[in-house]
Amino acid sequence: MAIQRMDNVAIVVEDLDAAIAFFAELGMELEGRMEIEGAFADLAVGLDGIKSEIAMMRIPDAPGRLELTKYNAPQAIAASPPVPNTIGLHRVMFAVDDIDDTIARLRPHGAELLGPEVAQYENSYRLCYLRGPAGIIVALAEEIG
């Protein structure tokens, strides 16, 4: 028995439209949007009375999807935004063509660099972490070498 693929990473957000706009600006495409509720959802997730809306975002012409989820019931629980050394999901990283342009396009959507500037690793990559929707950490990498 073998794993077939990693299907997606899910992110719970408060403002689904804003999260869709953020990841669309990054270059992802909205694959679909739907409401989720019922016994199957309650059983799969382990919560009672689920009413949520999801948006599946995909990377054009490449594997990789994000499921953005807004819980209407039960109400989503807000926690402090994670920092890079928080135990659990660390970050989601995207390879981009132009890191400076990407940051500039994401800033109007609330993106903030976690460090003072973009870092450079030798002559290979420029990298940064930034805060994205729902406080998640989004990493960007631009290959330069």
JSON list of C-alpha atoms in Angstrom, two decimals:
[
{"chain": "A", "resi": 1, "resn": "MET", "atom": "CA", "xyz": [0.00, 0.00, 0.00]},
{"chain": "A", "resi": 2, "resn": "ALA", "atom": "CA", "xyz": [1.35, 3.44, -0.94]},
{"chain": "A", "resi": 3, "resn": "ILE", "atom": "CA", "xyz": [0.30, 7.03, -0.66]},
{"chain": "A", "resi": 4, "resn": "GLN", "atom": "CA", "xyz": [-1.12, 8.31, -3.94]},
{"chain": "A", "resi": 5, "resn": "ARG", "atom": "CA", "xyz": [-0.64, 12.06, -3.37]},
{"chain": "A", "resi": 6, "resn": "MET", "atom": "CA", "xyz": [-1.05, 14.88, -0.89]},
{"chain": "A", "resi": 7, "resn": "ASP", "atom": "CA", "xyz": [-4.45, 16.24, -1.86]},
{"chain": "A", "resi": 8, "resn": "ASN", "atom": "CA", "xyz": [-4.54, 19.61, -0.08]},
{"chain": "A", "resi": 9, "resn": "VAL", "atom": "CA", "xyz": [-3.74, 21.65, 3.00]},
{"chain": "A", "resi": 10, "resn": "ALA", "atom": "CA", "xyz": [-6.72, 23.22, 4.78]},
{"chain": "A", "resi": 11, "resn": "ILE", "atom": "CA", "xyz": [-6.69, 26.65, 6.37]},
{"chain": "A", "resi": 12, "resn": "VAL", "atom": "CA", "xyz": [-9.56, 27.91, 8.55]},
{"chain": "A", "resi": 13, "resn": "VAL", "atom": "CA", "xyz": [-10.26, 31.60, 7.92]},
{"chain": "A", "resi": 14, "resn": "GLU", "atom": "CA", "xyz": [-12.70, 34.20, 9.19]},
{"chain": "A", "resi": 15, "resn": "ASP", "atom": "CA", "xyz": [-13.13, 36.05, 5.90]},
{"chain": "A", "resi": 16, "resn": "LEU", "atom": "CA", "xyz": [-13.35, 33.59, 3.01]},
{"chain": "A", "resi": 17, "resn": "ASP", "atom": "CA", "xyz": [-13.57, 36.25, 0.29]},
{"chain": "A", "resi": 18, "resn": "ALA", "atom": "CA", "xyz": [-10.46, 38.03, 1.58]},
{"chain": "A", "resi": 19, "resn": "ALA", "atom": "CA", "xyz": [-8.52, 34.75, 1.76]},
{"chain": "A", "resi": 20, "resn": "ILE", "atom": "CA", "xyz": [-9.56, 33.87, -1.80]},
{"chain": "A", "resi": 21, "resn": "ALA", "atom": "CA", "xyz": [-8.39, 37.31, -2.96]},
{"chain": "A", "resi": 22, "resn": "PHE", "atom": "CA", "xyz": [-5.04, 36.90, -1.16]},
{"chain": "A", "resi": 23, "resn": "PHE", "atom": "CA", "xyz": [-4.24, 33.52, -2.73]},
{"chain": "A", "resi": 24, "resn": "ALA", "atom": "CA", "xyz": [-5.59, 34.62, -6.13]},
{"chain": "A", "resi": 25, "resn": "GLU", "atom": "CA", "xyz": [-3.17, 37.58, -6.00]},
{"chain": "A", "resi": 26, "resn": "LEU", "atom": "CA", "xyz": [-0.40, 35.09, -5.21]},
{"chain": "A", "resi": 27, "resn": "GLY", "atom": "CA", "xyz": [-1.30, 33.31, -8.46]},
{"chain": "A", "resi": 28, "resn": "MET", "atom": "CA", "xyz": [-3.64, 30.52, -7.40]},
{"chain": "A", "resi": 29, "resn": "GLU", "atom": "CA", "xyz": [-6.98, 29.92, -9.11]},
{"chain": "A", "resi": 30, "resn": "LEU", "atom": "CA", "xyz": [-10.34, 29.27, -7.49]},
{"chain": "A", "resi": 31, "resn": "GLU", "atom": "CA", "xyz": [-11.21, 25.68, -8.43]},
{"chain": "A", "resi": 32, "resn": "GLY", "atom": "CA", "xyz": [-14.57, 25.63, -6.68]},
{"chain": "A", "resi": 33, "resn": "ARG", "atom": "CA", "xyz": [-16.59, 26.87, -3.75]},
{"chain": "A", "resi": 34, "resn": "MET", "atom": "CA", "xyz": [-19.31, 25.03, -1.84]},
{"chain": "A", "resi": 35, "resn": "GLU", "atom": "CA", "xyz": [-21.14, 24.67, 1.45]},
{"chain": "A", "resi": 36, "resn": "ILE", "atom": "CA", "xyz": [-20.44, 21.65, 3.62]},
{"chain": "A", "resi": 37, "resn": "GLU", "atom": "CA", "xyz": [-22.83, 20.29, 6.24]},
{"chain": "A", "resi": 38, "resn": "GLY", "atom": "CA", "xyz": [-24.54, 17.10, 7.29]},
{"chain": "A", "resi": 39, "resn": "ALA", "atom": "CA", "xyz": [-23.83, 13.84, 9.06]},
{"chain": "A", "resi": 40, "resn": "PHE", "atom": "CA", "xyz": [-20.90, 12.91, 6.80]},
{"chain": "A", "resi": 41, "resn": "ALA", "atom": "CA", "xyz": [-19.12, 16.18, 7.64]},
{"chain": "A", "resi": 42, "resn": "ASP", "atom": "CA", "xyz": [-19.79, 15.83, 11.36]},
{"chain": "A", "resi": 43, "resn": "LEU", "atom": "CA", "xyz": [-18.43, 12.28, 11.30]},
{"chain": "A", "resi": 44, "resn": "ALA", "atom": "CA", "xyz": [-15.37, 13.05, 9.18]},
{"chain": "A", "resi": 45, "resn": "VAL", "atom": "CA", "xyz": [-14.28, 16.10, 11.17]},
{"chain": "A", "resi": 46, "resn": "GLY", "atom": "CA", "xyz": [-15.42, 14.96, 14.62]},
{"chain": "A", "resi": 47, "resn": "LEU", "atom": "CA", "xyz": [-17.61, 17.98, 15.40]},
{"chain": "A", "resi": 48, "resn": "ASP", "atom": "CA", "xyz": [-21.40, 18.16, 15.67]},
{"chain": "A", "resi": 49, "resn": "GLY", "atom": "CA", "xyz": [-23.56, 20.48, 13.60]},
{"chain": "A", "resi": 50, "resn": "ILE", "atom": "CA", "xyz": [-20.96, 21.55, 11.05]},
{"chain": "A", "resi": 51, "resn": "LYS", "atom": "CA", "xyz": [-21.99, 24.27, 8.64]},
{"chain": "A", "resi": 52, "resn": "SER", "atom": "CA", "xyz": [-19.05, 25.57, 6.68]},
{"chain": "A", "resi": 53, "resn": "GLU", "atom": "CA", "xyz": [-18.14, 26.99, 3.33]},
{"chain": "A", "resi": 54, "resn": "ILE", "atom": "CA", "xyz": [-15.00, 25.92, 1.52]},
{"chain": "A", "resi": 55, "resn": "ALA", "atom": "CA", "xyz": [-13.07, 27.31, -1.41]},
{"chain": "A", "resi": 56, "resn": "MET", "atom": "CA", "xyz": [-10.53, 25.11, -3.16]},
{"chain": "A", "resi": 57, "resn": "MET", "atom": "CA", "xyz": [-7.60, 27.05, -4.58]},
{"chain": "A", "resi": 58, "resn": "ARG", "atom": "CA", "xyz": [-5.19, 25.42, -7.03]},
{"chain": "A", "resi": 59, "resn": "ILE", "atom": "CA", "xyz": [-1.86, 26.23, -8.57]},
{"chain": "A", "resi": 60, "resn": "PRO", "atom": "CA", "xyz": [-2.34, 26.54, -12.35]},
{"chain": "A", "resi": 61, "resn": "ASP", "atom": "CA", "xyz": [-0.62, 23.77, -14.32]},
{"chain": "A", "resi": 62, "resn": "ALA", "atom": "CA", "xyz": [1.01, 22.27, -11.21]},
{"chain": "A", "resi": 63, "resn": "PRO", "atom": "CA", "xyz": [0.09, 20.05, -8.28]},
{"chain": "A", "resi": 64, "resn": "GLY", "atom": "CA", "xyz": [-0.84, 21.76, -5.06]},
{"chain": "A", "resi": 65, "resn": "ARG", "atom": "CA", "xyz": [-4.13, 22.91, -3.58]},
{"chain": "A", "resi": 66, "resn": "LEU", "atom": "CA", "xyz": [-5.31, 24.83, -0.54]},
{"chain": "A", "resi": 67, "resn": "GLU", "atom": "CA", "xyz": [-8.72, 24.33, 0.97]},
{"chain": "A", "resi": 68, "resn": "LEU", "atom": "CA", "xyz": [-9.88, 27.56, 2.59]},
{"chain": "A", "resi": 69, "resn": "THR", "atom": "CA", "xyz": [-12.61, 26.89, 5.15]},
{"chain": "A", "resi": 70, "resn": "LYS", "atom": "CA", "xyz": [-14.97, 29.29, 6.92]},
{"chain": "A", "resi": 71, "resn": "TYR", "atom": "CA", "xyz": [-16.92, 27.69, 9.80]},
{"chain": "A", "resi": 72, "resn": "ASN", "atom": "CA", "xyz": [-20.36, 29.15, 10.40]},
{"chain": "A", "resi": 73, "resn": "ALA", "atom": "CA", "xyz": [-21.17, 26.43, 12.98]},
{"chain": "A", "resi": 74, "resn": "PRO", "atom": "CA", "xyz": [-19.66, 25.55, 15.28]},
{"chain": "A", "resi": 75, "resn": "GLN", "atom": "CA", "xyz": [-18.02, 28.95, 15.41]},
{"chain": "A", "resi": 76, "resn": "ALA", "atom": "CA", "xyz": [-14.31, 28.96, 14.59]},
{"chain": "A", "resi": 77, "resn": "ILE", "atom": "CA", "xyz": [-11.97, 29.40, 17.53]},
{"chain": "A", "resi": 78, "resn": "ALA", "atom": "CA", "xyz": [-9.51, 32.26, 17.29]},
{"chain": "A", "resi": 79, "resn": "ALA", "atom": "CA", "xyz": [-6.01, 31.68, 18.62]},
{"chain": "A", "resi": 80, "resn": "SER", "atom": "CA", "xyz": [-2.97, 33.89, 18.62]},
{"chain": "A", "resi": 81, "resn": "PRO", "atom": "CA", "xyz": [-1.26, 33.94, 15.24]},
{"chain": "A", "resi": 82, "resn": "PRO", "atom": "CA", "xyz": [1.47, 31.29, 15.12]},
{"chain": "A", "resi": 83, "resn": "VAL", "atom": "CA", "xyz": [5.12, 32.23, 15.13]},
{"chain": "A", "resi": 84, "resn": "PRO", "atom": "CA", "xyz": [7.75, 30.25, 13.18]},
{"chain": "A", "resi": 85, "resn": "ASN", "atom": "CA", "xyz": [8.59, 28.01, 16.16]},
{"chain": "A", "resi": 86, "resn": "THR", "atom": "CA", "xyz": [4.98, 27.16, 17.13]},
{"chain": "A", "resi": 87, "resn": "ILE", "atom": "CA", "xyz": [4.41, 23.41, 17.43]},
{"chain": "A", "resi": 88, "resn": "GLY", "atom": "CA", "xyz": [2.12, 22.15, 14.69]},
{"chain": "A", "resi": 89, "resn": "LEU", "atom": "CA", "xyz": [1.67, 23.34, 11.13]},
{"chain": "A", "resi": 90, "resn": "HIS", "atom": "CA", "xyz": [4.68, 25.55, 10.50]},
{"chain": "A", "resi": 91, "resn": "ARG", "atom": "CA", "xyz": [4.01, 27.33, 7.21]},
{"chain": "A", "resi": 92, "resn": "VAL", "atom": "CA", "xyz": [3.00, 26.97, 3.57]},
{"chain": "A", "resi": 93, "resn": "MET", "atom": "CA", "xyz": [5.77, 27.77, 1.08]},
{"chain": "A", "resi": 94, "resn": "PHE", "atom": "CA", "xyz": [5.43, 28.86, -2.54]},
{"chain": "A", "resi": 95, "resn": "ALA", "atom": "CA", "xyz": [8.14, 29.20, -5.17]},
{"chain": "A", "resi": 96, "resn": "VAL", "atom": "CA", "xyz": [7.68, 32.47, -7.05]},
{"chain": "A", "resi": 97, "resn": "ASP", "atom": "CA", "xyz": [9.32, 34.13, -10.06]},
{"chain": "A", "resi": 98, "resn": "ASP", "atom": "CA", "xyz": [9.75, 37.57, -8.48]},
{"chain": "A", "resi": 99, "resn": "ILE", "atom": "CA", "xyz": [9.63, 37.76, -4.69]},
{"chain": "A", "resi": 100, "resn": "ASP", "atom": "CA", "xyz": [9.64, 41.58, -4.51]},
{"chain": "A", "resi": 101, "resn": "ASP", "atom": "CA", "xyz": [6.72, 41.88, -6.92]},
{"chain": "A", "resi": 102, "resn": "THR", "atom": "CA", "xyz": [4.83, 39.13, -5.08]},
{"chain": "A", "resi": 103, "resn": "ILE", "atom": "CA", "xyz": [5.26, 40.87, -1.71]},
{"chain": "A", "resi": 104, "resn": "ALA", "atom": "CA", "xyz": [4.16, 44.20, -3.21]},
{"chain": "A", "resi": 105, "resn": "ARG", "atom": "CA", "xyz": [1.02, 42.60, -4.66]},
{"chain": "A", "resi": 106, "resn": "LEU", "atom": "CA", "xyz": [0.17, 40.82, -1.38]},
{"chain": "A", "resi": 107, "resn": "ARG", "atom": "CA", "xyz": [0.66, 43.84, 0.92]},
{"chain": "A", "resi": 108, "resn": "PRO", "atom": "CA", "xyz": [-2.73, 45.40, 0.01]},
{"chain": "A", "resi": 109, "resn": "HIS", "atom": "CA", "xyz": [-4.25, 42.05, 1.07]},
{"chain": "A", "resi": 110, "resn": "GLY", "atom": "CA", "xyz": [-2.74, 42.34, 4.55]},
{"chain": "A", "resi": 111, "resn": "ALA", "atom": "CA", "xyz": [0.57, 40.53, 4.05]},
{"chain": "A", "resi": 112, "resn": "GLU", "atom": "CA", "xyz": [3.34, 41.62, 6.43]},
{"chain": "A", "resi": 113, "resn": "LEU", "atom": "CA", "xyz": [6.95, 40.39, 6.43]},
{"chain": "A", "resi": 114, "resn": "LEU", "atom": "CA", "xyz": [7.93, 38.65, 9.66]},
{"chain": "A", "resi": 115, "resn": "GLY", "atom": "CA", "xyz": [11.55, 39.77, 9.28]},
{"chain": "A", "resi": 116, "resn": "PRO", "atom": "CA", "xyz": [12.87, 43.20, 8.42]},
{"chain": "A", "resi": 117, "resn": "GLU", "atom": "CA", "xyz": [13.67, 42.25, 4.80]},
{"chain": "A", "resi": 118, "resn": "VAL", "atom": "CA", "xyz": [13.95, 39.41, 2.31]},
{"chain": "A", "resi": 119, "resn": "ALA", "atom": "CA", "xyz": [16.86, 37.10, 3.11]},
{"chain": "A", "resi": 120, "resn": "GLN", "atom": "CA", "xyz": [19.30, 35.67, 0.60]},
{"chain": "A", "resi": 121, "resn": "TYR", "atom": "CA", "xyz": [20.74, 32.16, 0.92]},
{"chain": "A", "resi": 122, "resn": "GLU", "atom": "CA", "xyz": [24.11, 32.11, -0.79]},
{"chain": "A", "resi": 123, "resn": "ASN", "atom": "CA", "xyz": [23.66, 32.62, -4.55]},
{"chain": "A", "resi": 124, "resn": "SER", "atom": "CA", "xyz": [20.71, 30.24, -4.69]},
{"chain": "A", "resi": 125, "resn": "TYR", "atom": "CA", "xyz": [17.52, 31.68, -3.19]},
{"chain": "A", "resi": 126, "resn": "ARG", "atom": "CA", "xyz": [15.84, 34.77, -1.83]},
{"chain": "A", "resi": 127, "resn": "LEU", "atom": "CA", "xyz": [13.41, 33.80, 0.94]},
{"chain": "A", "resi": 128, "resn": "CYS", "atom": "CA", "xyz": [10.94, 35.39, 3.34]},
{"chain": "A", "resi": 129, "resn": "TYR", "atom": "CA", "xyz": [8.14, 34.55, 5.73]},
{"chain": "A", "resi": 130, "resn": "LEU", "atom": "CA", "xyz": [5.06, 36.73, 5.79]},
{"chain": "A", "resi": 131, "resn": "ARG", "atom": "CA", "xyz": [1.78, 36.73, 7.65]},
{"chain": "A", "resi": 132, "resn": "GLY", "atom": "CA", "xyz": [-1.17, 35.73, 5.47]},
{"chain": "A", "resi": 133, "resn": "PRO", "atom": "CA", "xyz": [-4.92, 35.20, 5.97]},
{"chain": "A", "resi": 134, "resn": "ALA", "atom": "CA", "xyz": [-6.01, 34.10, 9.45]},
{"chain": "A", "resi": 135, "resn": "GLY", "atom": "CA", "xyz": [-2.50, 34.83, 10.69]},
{"chain": "A", "resi": 136, "resn": "ILE", "atom": "CA", "xyz": [-0.93, 31.84, 8.91]},
{"chain": "A", "resi": 137, "resn": "ILE", "atom": "CA", "xyz": [2.70, 32.00, 7.87]},
{"chain": "A", "resi": 138, "resn": "VAL", "atom": "CA", "xyz": [3.27, 31.99, 4.12]},
{"chain": "A", "resi": 139, "resn": "ALA", "atom": "CA", "xyz": [6.84, 31.52, 2.91]},
{"chain": "A", "resi": 140, "resn": "LEU", "atom": "CA", "xyz": [8.06, 32.70, -0.47]},
{"chain": "A", "resi": 141, "resn": "ALA", "atom": "CA", "xyz": [11.18, 31.53, -2.28]},
{"chain": "A", "resi": 142, "resn": "GLU", "atom": "CA", "xyz": [12.72, 32.91, -5.45]},
{"chain": "A", "resi": 143, "resn": "GLU", "atom": "CA", "xyz": [15.46, 30.85, -7.10]},
{"chain": "A", "resi": 144, "resn": "ILE", "atom": "CA", "xyz": [18.27, 33.13, -8.20]},
{"chain": "A", "resi": 145, "resn": "GLY", "atom": "CA", "xyz": [21.18, 30.80, -8.88]}
]
